[in-house]
PDB file of C-alpha atoms in Angstrom:
ATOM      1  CA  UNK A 111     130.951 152.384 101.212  1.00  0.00           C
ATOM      2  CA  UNK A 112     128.922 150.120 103.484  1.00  0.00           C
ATOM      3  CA  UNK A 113     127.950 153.352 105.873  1.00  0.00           C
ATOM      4  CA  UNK A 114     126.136 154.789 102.647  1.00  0.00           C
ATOM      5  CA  UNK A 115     124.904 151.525 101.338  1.00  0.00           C
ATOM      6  CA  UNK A 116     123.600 151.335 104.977  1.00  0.00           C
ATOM      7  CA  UNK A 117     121.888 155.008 104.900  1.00  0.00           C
ATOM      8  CA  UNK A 118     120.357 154.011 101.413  1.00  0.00           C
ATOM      9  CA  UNK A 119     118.884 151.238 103.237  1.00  0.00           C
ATOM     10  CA  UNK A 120     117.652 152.972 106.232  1.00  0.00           C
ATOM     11  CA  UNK A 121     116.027 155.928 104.003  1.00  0.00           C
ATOM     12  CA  UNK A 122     114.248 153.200 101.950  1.00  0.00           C
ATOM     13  CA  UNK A 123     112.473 151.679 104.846  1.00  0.00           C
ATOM     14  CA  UNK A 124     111.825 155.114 106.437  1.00  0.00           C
ATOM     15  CA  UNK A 125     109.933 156.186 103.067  1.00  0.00           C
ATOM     16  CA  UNK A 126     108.763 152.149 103.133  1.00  0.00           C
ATOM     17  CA  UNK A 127     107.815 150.747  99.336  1.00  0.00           C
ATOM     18  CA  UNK A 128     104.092 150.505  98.524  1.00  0.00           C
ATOM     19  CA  UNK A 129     104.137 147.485  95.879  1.00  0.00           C
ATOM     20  CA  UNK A 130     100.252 147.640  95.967  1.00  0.00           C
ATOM     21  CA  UNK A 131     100.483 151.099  94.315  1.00  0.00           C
ATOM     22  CA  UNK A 132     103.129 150.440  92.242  1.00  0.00           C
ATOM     23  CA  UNK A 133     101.075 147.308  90.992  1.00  0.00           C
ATOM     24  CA  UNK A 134      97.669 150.171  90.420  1.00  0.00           C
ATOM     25  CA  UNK A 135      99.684 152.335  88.323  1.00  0.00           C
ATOM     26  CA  UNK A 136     100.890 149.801  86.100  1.00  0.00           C
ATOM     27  CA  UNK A 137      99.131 146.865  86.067  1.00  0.00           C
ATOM     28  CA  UNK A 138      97.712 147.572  82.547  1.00  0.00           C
ATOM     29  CA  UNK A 139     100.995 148.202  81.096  1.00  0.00           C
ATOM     30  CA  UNK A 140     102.702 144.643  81.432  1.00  0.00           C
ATOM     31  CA  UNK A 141     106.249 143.387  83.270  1.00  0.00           C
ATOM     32  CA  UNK A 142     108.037 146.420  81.577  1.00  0.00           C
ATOM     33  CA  UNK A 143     106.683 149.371  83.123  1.00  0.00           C
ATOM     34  CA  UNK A 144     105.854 147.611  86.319  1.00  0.00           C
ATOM     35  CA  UNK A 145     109.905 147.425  86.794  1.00  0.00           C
ATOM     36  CA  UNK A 146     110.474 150.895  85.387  1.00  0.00           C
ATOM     37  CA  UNK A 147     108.039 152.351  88.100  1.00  0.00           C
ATOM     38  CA  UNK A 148     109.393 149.582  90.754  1.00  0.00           C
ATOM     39  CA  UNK A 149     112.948 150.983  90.514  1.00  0.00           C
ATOM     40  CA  UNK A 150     113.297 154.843  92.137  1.00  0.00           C
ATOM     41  CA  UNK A 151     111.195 153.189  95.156  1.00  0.00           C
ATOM     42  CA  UNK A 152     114.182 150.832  96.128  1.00  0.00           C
ATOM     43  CA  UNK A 153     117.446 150.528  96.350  1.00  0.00           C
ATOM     44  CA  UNK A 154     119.867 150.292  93.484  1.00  0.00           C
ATOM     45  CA  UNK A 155     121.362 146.543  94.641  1.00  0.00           C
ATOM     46  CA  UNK A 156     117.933 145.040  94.765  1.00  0.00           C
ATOM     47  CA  UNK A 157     117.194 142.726  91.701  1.00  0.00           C
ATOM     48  CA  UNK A 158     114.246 143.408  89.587  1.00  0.00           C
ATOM     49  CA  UNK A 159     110.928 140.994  90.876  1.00  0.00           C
ATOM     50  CA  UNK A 160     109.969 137.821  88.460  1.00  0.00           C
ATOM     51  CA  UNK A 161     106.924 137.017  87.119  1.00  0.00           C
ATOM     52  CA  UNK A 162     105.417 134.093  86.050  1.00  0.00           C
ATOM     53  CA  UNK A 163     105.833 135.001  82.170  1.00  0.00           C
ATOM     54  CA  UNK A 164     109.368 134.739  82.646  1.00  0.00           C
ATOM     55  CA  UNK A 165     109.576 131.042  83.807  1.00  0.00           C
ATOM     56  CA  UNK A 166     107.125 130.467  80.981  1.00  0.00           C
ATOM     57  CA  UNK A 167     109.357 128.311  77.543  1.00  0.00           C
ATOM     58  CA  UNK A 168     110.218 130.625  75.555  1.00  0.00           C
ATOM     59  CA  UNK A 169     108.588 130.758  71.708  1.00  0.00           C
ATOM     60  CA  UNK A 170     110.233 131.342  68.408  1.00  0.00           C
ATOM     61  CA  UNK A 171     106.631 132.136  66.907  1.00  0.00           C
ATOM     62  CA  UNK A 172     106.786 135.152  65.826  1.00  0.00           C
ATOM     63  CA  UNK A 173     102.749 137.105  66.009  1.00  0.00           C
ATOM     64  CA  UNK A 174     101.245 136.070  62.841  1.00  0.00           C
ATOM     65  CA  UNK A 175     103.085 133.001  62.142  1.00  0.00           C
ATOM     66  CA  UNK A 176     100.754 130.254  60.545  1.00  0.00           C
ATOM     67  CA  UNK A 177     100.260 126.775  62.740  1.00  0.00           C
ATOM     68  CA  UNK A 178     102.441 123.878  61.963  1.00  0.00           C
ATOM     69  CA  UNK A 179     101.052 121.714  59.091  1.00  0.00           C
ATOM     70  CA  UNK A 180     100.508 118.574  60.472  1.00  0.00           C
ATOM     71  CA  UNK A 181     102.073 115.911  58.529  1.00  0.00           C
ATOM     72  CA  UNK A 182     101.079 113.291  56.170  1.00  0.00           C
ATOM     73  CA  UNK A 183     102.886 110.284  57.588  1.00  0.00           C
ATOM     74  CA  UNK A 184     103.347 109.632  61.438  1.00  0.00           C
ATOM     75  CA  UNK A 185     107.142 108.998  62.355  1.00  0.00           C
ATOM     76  CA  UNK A 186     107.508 105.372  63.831  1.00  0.00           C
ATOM     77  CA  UNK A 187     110.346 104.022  66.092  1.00  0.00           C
ATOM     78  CA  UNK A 188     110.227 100.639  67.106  1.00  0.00           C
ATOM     79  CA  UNK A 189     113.429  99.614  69.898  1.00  0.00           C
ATOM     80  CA  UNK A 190     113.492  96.258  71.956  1.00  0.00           C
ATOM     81  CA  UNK A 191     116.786  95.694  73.712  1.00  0.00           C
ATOM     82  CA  UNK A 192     118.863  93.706  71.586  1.00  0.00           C
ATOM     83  CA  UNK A 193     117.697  95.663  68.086  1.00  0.00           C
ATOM     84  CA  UNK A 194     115.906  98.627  66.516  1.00  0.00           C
ATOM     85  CA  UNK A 195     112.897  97.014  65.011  1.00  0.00           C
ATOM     86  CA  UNK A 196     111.700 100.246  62.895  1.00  0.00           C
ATOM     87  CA  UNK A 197     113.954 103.756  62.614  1.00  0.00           C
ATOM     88  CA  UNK A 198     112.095 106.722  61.423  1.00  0.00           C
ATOM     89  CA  UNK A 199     109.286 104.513  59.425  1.00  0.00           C
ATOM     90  CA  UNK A 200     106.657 106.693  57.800  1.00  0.00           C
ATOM     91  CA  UNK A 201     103.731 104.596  58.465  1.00  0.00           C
ATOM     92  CA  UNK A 202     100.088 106.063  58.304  1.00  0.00           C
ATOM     93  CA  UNK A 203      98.857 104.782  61.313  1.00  0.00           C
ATOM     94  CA  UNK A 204      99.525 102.520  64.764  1.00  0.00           C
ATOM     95  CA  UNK A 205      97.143 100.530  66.602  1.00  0.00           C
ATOM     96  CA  UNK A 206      99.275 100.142  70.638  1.00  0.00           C
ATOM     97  CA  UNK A 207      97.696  97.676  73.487  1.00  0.00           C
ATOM     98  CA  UNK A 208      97.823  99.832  76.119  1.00  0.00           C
ATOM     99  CA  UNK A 209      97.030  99.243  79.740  1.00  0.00           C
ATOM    100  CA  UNK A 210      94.245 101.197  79.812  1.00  0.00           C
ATOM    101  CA  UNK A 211      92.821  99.750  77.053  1.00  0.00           C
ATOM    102  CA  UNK A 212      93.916  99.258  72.928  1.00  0.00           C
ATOM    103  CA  UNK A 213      94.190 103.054  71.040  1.00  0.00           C
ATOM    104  CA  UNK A 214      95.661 104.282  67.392  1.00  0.00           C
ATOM    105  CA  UNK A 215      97.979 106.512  66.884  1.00  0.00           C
ATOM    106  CA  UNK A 216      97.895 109.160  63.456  1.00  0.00           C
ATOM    107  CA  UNK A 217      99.703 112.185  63.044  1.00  0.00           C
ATOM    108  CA  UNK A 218      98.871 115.052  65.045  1.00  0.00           C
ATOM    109  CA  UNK A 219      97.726 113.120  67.896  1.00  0.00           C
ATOM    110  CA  UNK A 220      98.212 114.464  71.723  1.00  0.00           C
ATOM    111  CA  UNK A 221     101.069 113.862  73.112  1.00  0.00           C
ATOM    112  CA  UNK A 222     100.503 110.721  75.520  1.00  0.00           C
ATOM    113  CA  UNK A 223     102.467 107.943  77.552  1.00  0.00           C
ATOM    114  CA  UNK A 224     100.929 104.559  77.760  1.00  0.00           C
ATOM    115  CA  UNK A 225     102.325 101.209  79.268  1.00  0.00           C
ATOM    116  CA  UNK A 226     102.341  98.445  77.002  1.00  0.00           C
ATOM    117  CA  UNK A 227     100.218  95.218  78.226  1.00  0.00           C
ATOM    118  CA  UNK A 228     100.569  92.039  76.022  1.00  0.00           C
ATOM    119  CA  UNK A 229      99.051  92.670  73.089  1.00  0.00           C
ATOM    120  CA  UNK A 230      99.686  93.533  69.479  1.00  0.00           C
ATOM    121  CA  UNK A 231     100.898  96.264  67.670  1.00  0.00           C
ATOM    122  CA  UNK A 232      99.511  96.937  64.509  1.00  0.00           C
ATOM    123  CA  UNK A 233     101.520  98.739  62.125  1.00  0.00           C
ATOM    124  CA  UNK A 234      99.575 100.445  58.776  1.00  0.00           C
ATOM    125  CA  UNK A 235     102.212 101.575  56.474  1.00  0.00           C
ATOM    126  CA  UNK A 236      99.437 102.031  54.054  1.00  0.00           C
ATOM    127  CA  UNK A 237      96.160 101.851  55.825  1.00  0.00           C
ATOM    128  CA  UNK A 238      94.493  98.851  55.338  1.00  0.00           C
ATOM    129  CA  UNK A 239      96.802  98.019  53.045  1.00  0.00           C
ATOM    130  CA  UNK A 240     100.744  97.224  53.687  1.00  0.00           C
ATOM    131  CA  UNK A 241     100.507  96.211  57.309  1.00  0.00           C
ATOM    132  CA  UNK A 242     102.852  94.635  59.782  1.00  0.00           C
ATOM    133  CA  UNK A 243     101.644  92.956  62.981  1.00  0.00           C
ATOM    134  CA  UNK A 244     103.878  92.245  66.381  1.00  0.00           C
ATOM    135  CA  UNK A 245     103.137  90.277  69.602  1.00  0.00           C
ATOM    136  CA  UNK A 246     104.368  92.382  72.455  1.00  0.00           C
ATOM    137  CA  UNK A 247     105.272  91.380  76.164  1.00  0.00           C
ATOM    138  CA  UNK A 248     105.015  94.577  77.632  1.00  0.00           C
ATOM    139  CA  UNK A 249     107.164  98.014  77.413  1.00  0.00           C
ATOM    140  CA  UNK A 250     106.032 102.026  76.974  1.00  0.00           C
ATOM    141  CA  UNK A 251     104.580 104.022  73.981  1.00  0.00           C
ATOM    142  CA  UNK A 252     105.633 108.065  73.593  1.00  0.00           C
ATOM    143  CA  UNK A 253     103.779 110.121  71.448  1.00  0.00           C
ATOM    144  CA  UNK A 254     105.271 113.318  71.132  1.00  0.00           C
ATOM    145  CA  UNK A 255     104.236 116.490  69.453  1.00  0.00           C
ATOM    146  CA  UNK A 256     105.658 116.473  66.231  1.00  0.00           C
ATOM    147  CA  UNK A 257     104.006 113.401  65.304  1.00  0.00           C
ATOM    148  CA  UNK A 258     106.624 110.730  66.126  1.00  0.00           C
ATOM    149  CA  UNK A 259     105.963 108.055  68.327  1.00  0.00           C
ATOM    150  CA  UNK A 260     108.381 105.883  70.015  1.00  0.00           C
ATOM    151  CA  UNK A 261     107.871 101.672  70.959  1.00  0.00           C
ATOM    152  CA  UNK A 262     109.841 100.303  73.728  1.00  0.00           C
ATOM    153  CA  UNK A 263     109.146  96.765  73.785  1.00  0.00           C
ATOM    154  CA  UNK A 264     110.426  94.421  76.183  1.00  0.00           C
ATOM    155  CA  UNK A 265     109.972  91.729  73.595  1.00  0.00           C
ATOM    156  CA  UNK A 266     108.459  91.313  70.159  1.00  0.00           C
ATOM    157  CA  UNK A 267     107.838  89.237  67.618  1.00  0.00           C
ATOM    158  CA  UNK A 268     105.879  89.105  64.188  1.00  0.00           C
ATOM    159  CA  UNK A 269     102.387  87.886  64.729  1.00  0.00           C
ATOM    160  CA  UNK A 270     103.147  85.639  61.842  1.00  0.00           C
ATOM    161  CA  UNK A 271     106.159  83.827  63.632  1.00  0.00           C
ATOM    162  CA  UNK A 272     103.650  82.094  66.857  1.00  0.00           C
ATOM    163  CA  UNK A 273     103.377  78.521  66.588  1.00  0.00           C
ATOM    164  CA  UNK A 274      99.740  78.229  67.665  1.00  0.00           C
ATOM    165  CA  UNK A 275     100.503  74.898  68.935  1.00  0.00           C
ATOM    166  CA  UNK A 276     103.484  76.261  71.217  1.00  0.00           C
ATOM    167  CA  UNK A 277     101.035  79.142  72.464  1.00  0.00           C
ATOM    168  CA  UNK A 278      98.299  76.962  73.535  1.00  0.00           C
ATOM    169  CA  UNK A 279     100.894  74.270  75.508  1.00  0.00           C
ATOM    170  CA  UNK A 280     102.675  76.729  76.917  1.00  0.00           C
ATOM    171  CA  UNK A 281      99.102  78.314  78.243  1.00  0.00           C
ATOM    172  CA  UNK A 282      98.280  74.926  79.597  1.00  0.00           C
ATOM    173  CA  UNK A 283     101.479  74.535  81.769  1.00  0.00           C
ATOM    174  CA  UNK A 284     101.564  77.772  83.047  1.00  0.00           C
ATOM    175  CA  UNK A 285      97.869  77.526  84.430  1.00  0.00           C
ATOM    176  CA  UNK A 286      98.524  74.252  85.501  1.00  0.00           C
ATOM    177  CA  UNK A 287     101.304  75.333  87.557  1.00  0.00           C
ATOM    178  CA  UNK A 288      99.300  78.812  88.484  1.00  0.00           C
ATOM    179  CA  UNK A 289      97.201  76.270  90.180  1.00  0.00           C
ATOM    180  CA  UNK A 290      99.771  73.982  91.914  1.00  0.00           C
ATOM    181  CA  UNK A 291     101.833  76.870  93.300  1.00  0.00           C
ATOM    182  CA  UNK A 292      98.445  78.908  94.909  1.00  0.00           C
ATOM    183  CA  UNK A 293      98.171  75.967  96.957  1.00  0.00           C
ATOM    184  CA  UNK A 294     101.918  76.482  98.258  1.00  0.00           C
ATOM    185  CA  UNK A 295     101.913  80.284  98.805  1.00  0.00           C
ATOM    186  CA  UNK A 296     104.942  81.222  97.380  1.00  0.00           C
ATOM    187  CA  UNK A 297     104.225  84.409  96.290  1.00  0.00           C
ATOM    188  CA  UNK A 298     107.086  85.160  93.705  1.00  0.00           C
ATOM    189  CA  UNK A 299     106.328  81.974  91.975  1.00  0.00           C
ATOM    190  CA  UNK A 300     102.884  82.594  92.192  1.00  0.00           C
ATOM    191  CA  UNK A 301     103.429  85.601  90.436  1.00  0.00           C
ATOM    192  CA  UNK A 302     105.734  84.744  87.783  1.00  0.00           C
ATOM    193  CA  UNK A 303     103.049  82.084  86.822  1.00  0.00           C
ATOM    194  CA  UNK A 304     100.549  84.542  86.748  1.00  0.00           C
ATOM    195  CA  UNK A 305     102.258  86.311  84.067  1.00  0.00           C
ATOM    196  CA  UNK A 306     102.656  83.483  82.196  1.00  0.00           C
ATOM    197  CA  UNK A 307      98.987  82.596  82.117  1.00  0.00           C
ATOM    198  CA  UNK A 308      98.748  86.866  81.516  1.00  0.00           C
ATOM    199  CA  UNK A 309     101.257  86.619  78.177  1.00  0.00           C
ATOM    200  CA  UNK A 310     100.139  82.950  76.754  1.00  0.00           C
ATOM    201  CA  UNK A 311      96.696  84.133  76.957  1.00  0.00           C
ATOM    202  CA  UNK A 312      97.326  87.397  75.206  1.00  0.00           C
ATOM    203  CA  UNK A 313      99.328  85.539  72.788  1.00  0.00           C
ATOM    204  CA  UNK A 314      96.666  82.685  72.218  1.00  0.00           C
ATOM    205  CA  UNK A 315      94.112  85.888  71.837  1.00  0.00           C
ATOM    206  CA  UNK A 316      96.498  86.816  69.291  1.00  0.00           C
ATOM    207  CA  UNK A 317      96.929  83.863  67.408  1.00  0.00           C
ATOM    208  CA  UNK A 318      93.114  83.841  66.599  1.00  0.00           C
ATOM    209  CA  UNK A 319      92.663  86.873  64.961  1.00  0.00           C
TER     210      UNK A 319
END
């Protein structure tokens, strides 16, 4: 068995496989007839070659099919750690402070991930209408494809629920001791100072809206 395997072998190398022409004679025809011209130059154990089309996700769209409708409502999850603030709310539109600056959020929109900054989220269950407003510390939006998007806050509360008295002492002591501790050098204190000044100022930002 492996004396003729082995003369199969030899005789293949002898006659040597031109891919090139192989590639000439049936590049026009597609993957198919590529393979069925590839296999009486080689031997019978080799594998057939990949190509890129078959790494490629596979679709259920059949030639023809009509686009996706894209929906009326955008699909709204809203999760902090300790409890699921929304679940599956149809809401017509989201307003997330992202990072990179504030954006909104309707259905059909690219699929995107942004990193929460403090902000607010502005939810429009009925633009300009029935709308719900949250102070966020920081977190990650996903917008996905079939117009759901997904809020992972680290912490949130309604807009409506800041004292605007609390916000603007706790702004004061956190810049006052911002200023004490750069003085010092401690840089994780330094640091967690700095995001306080970064959150109370968001949230005093907030407040006056």
């Amino acid at each position: 068995m492996l004396r003729q395997v082995a003369q199969r072998l030899a005789g293949t190398a002898r006659r040597g496989i031109s891919t090139s022409a192989i590639c000439r004679e049936g590049e026009d025809k597609g993957p198919k007839e590529f393979i069925k011209r590839f296999r009486p130059h080689v031997s019978s154990t080799m594998n057939d070659p990949c190509f890129p089309s078959d790494f490629l996700p596979k679709e259920d769209k059949k030639e023809g099919d009509a686009p996706a409708a894209v929906p009326d409502k955008l699909t709204l999850n809203f999760f902090l750690p300790y409890e699921t603030t929304m679940k599956d709310s149809k809401v017509d539109l989201v307003l997330l402070p992202a990072l990179t600056g504030d954006f909104g959020v309707m259905p059909g929109h690219v699929p995107t991930v942004a990193q929460l900054r403090p902000g607010v989220v502005t939810v429009h269950k009925t633009l300009d209408k029935d709308i719900d407003k949250y102070f966020v510390s920081s977190g990650f939006a996903f917008v996905h494809a079939d117009s759901s998007t997904d809020v992972c806050a680290v912490e949130a509360v309604k807009l409506d629920d800041l004292d605007p008295e609390a916000v603007r002492s706790g702004l004061q002591e956190y810049t006052a001791k911002l200023g004490a501790l750069q003085a010092k050098g401690d840089d994780y204190d330094i640091a967690a100072a700095q995001v306080g000044v970064e959150v109370y100022s968001a949230m005093s930002a907030a407040v006056g809206q």
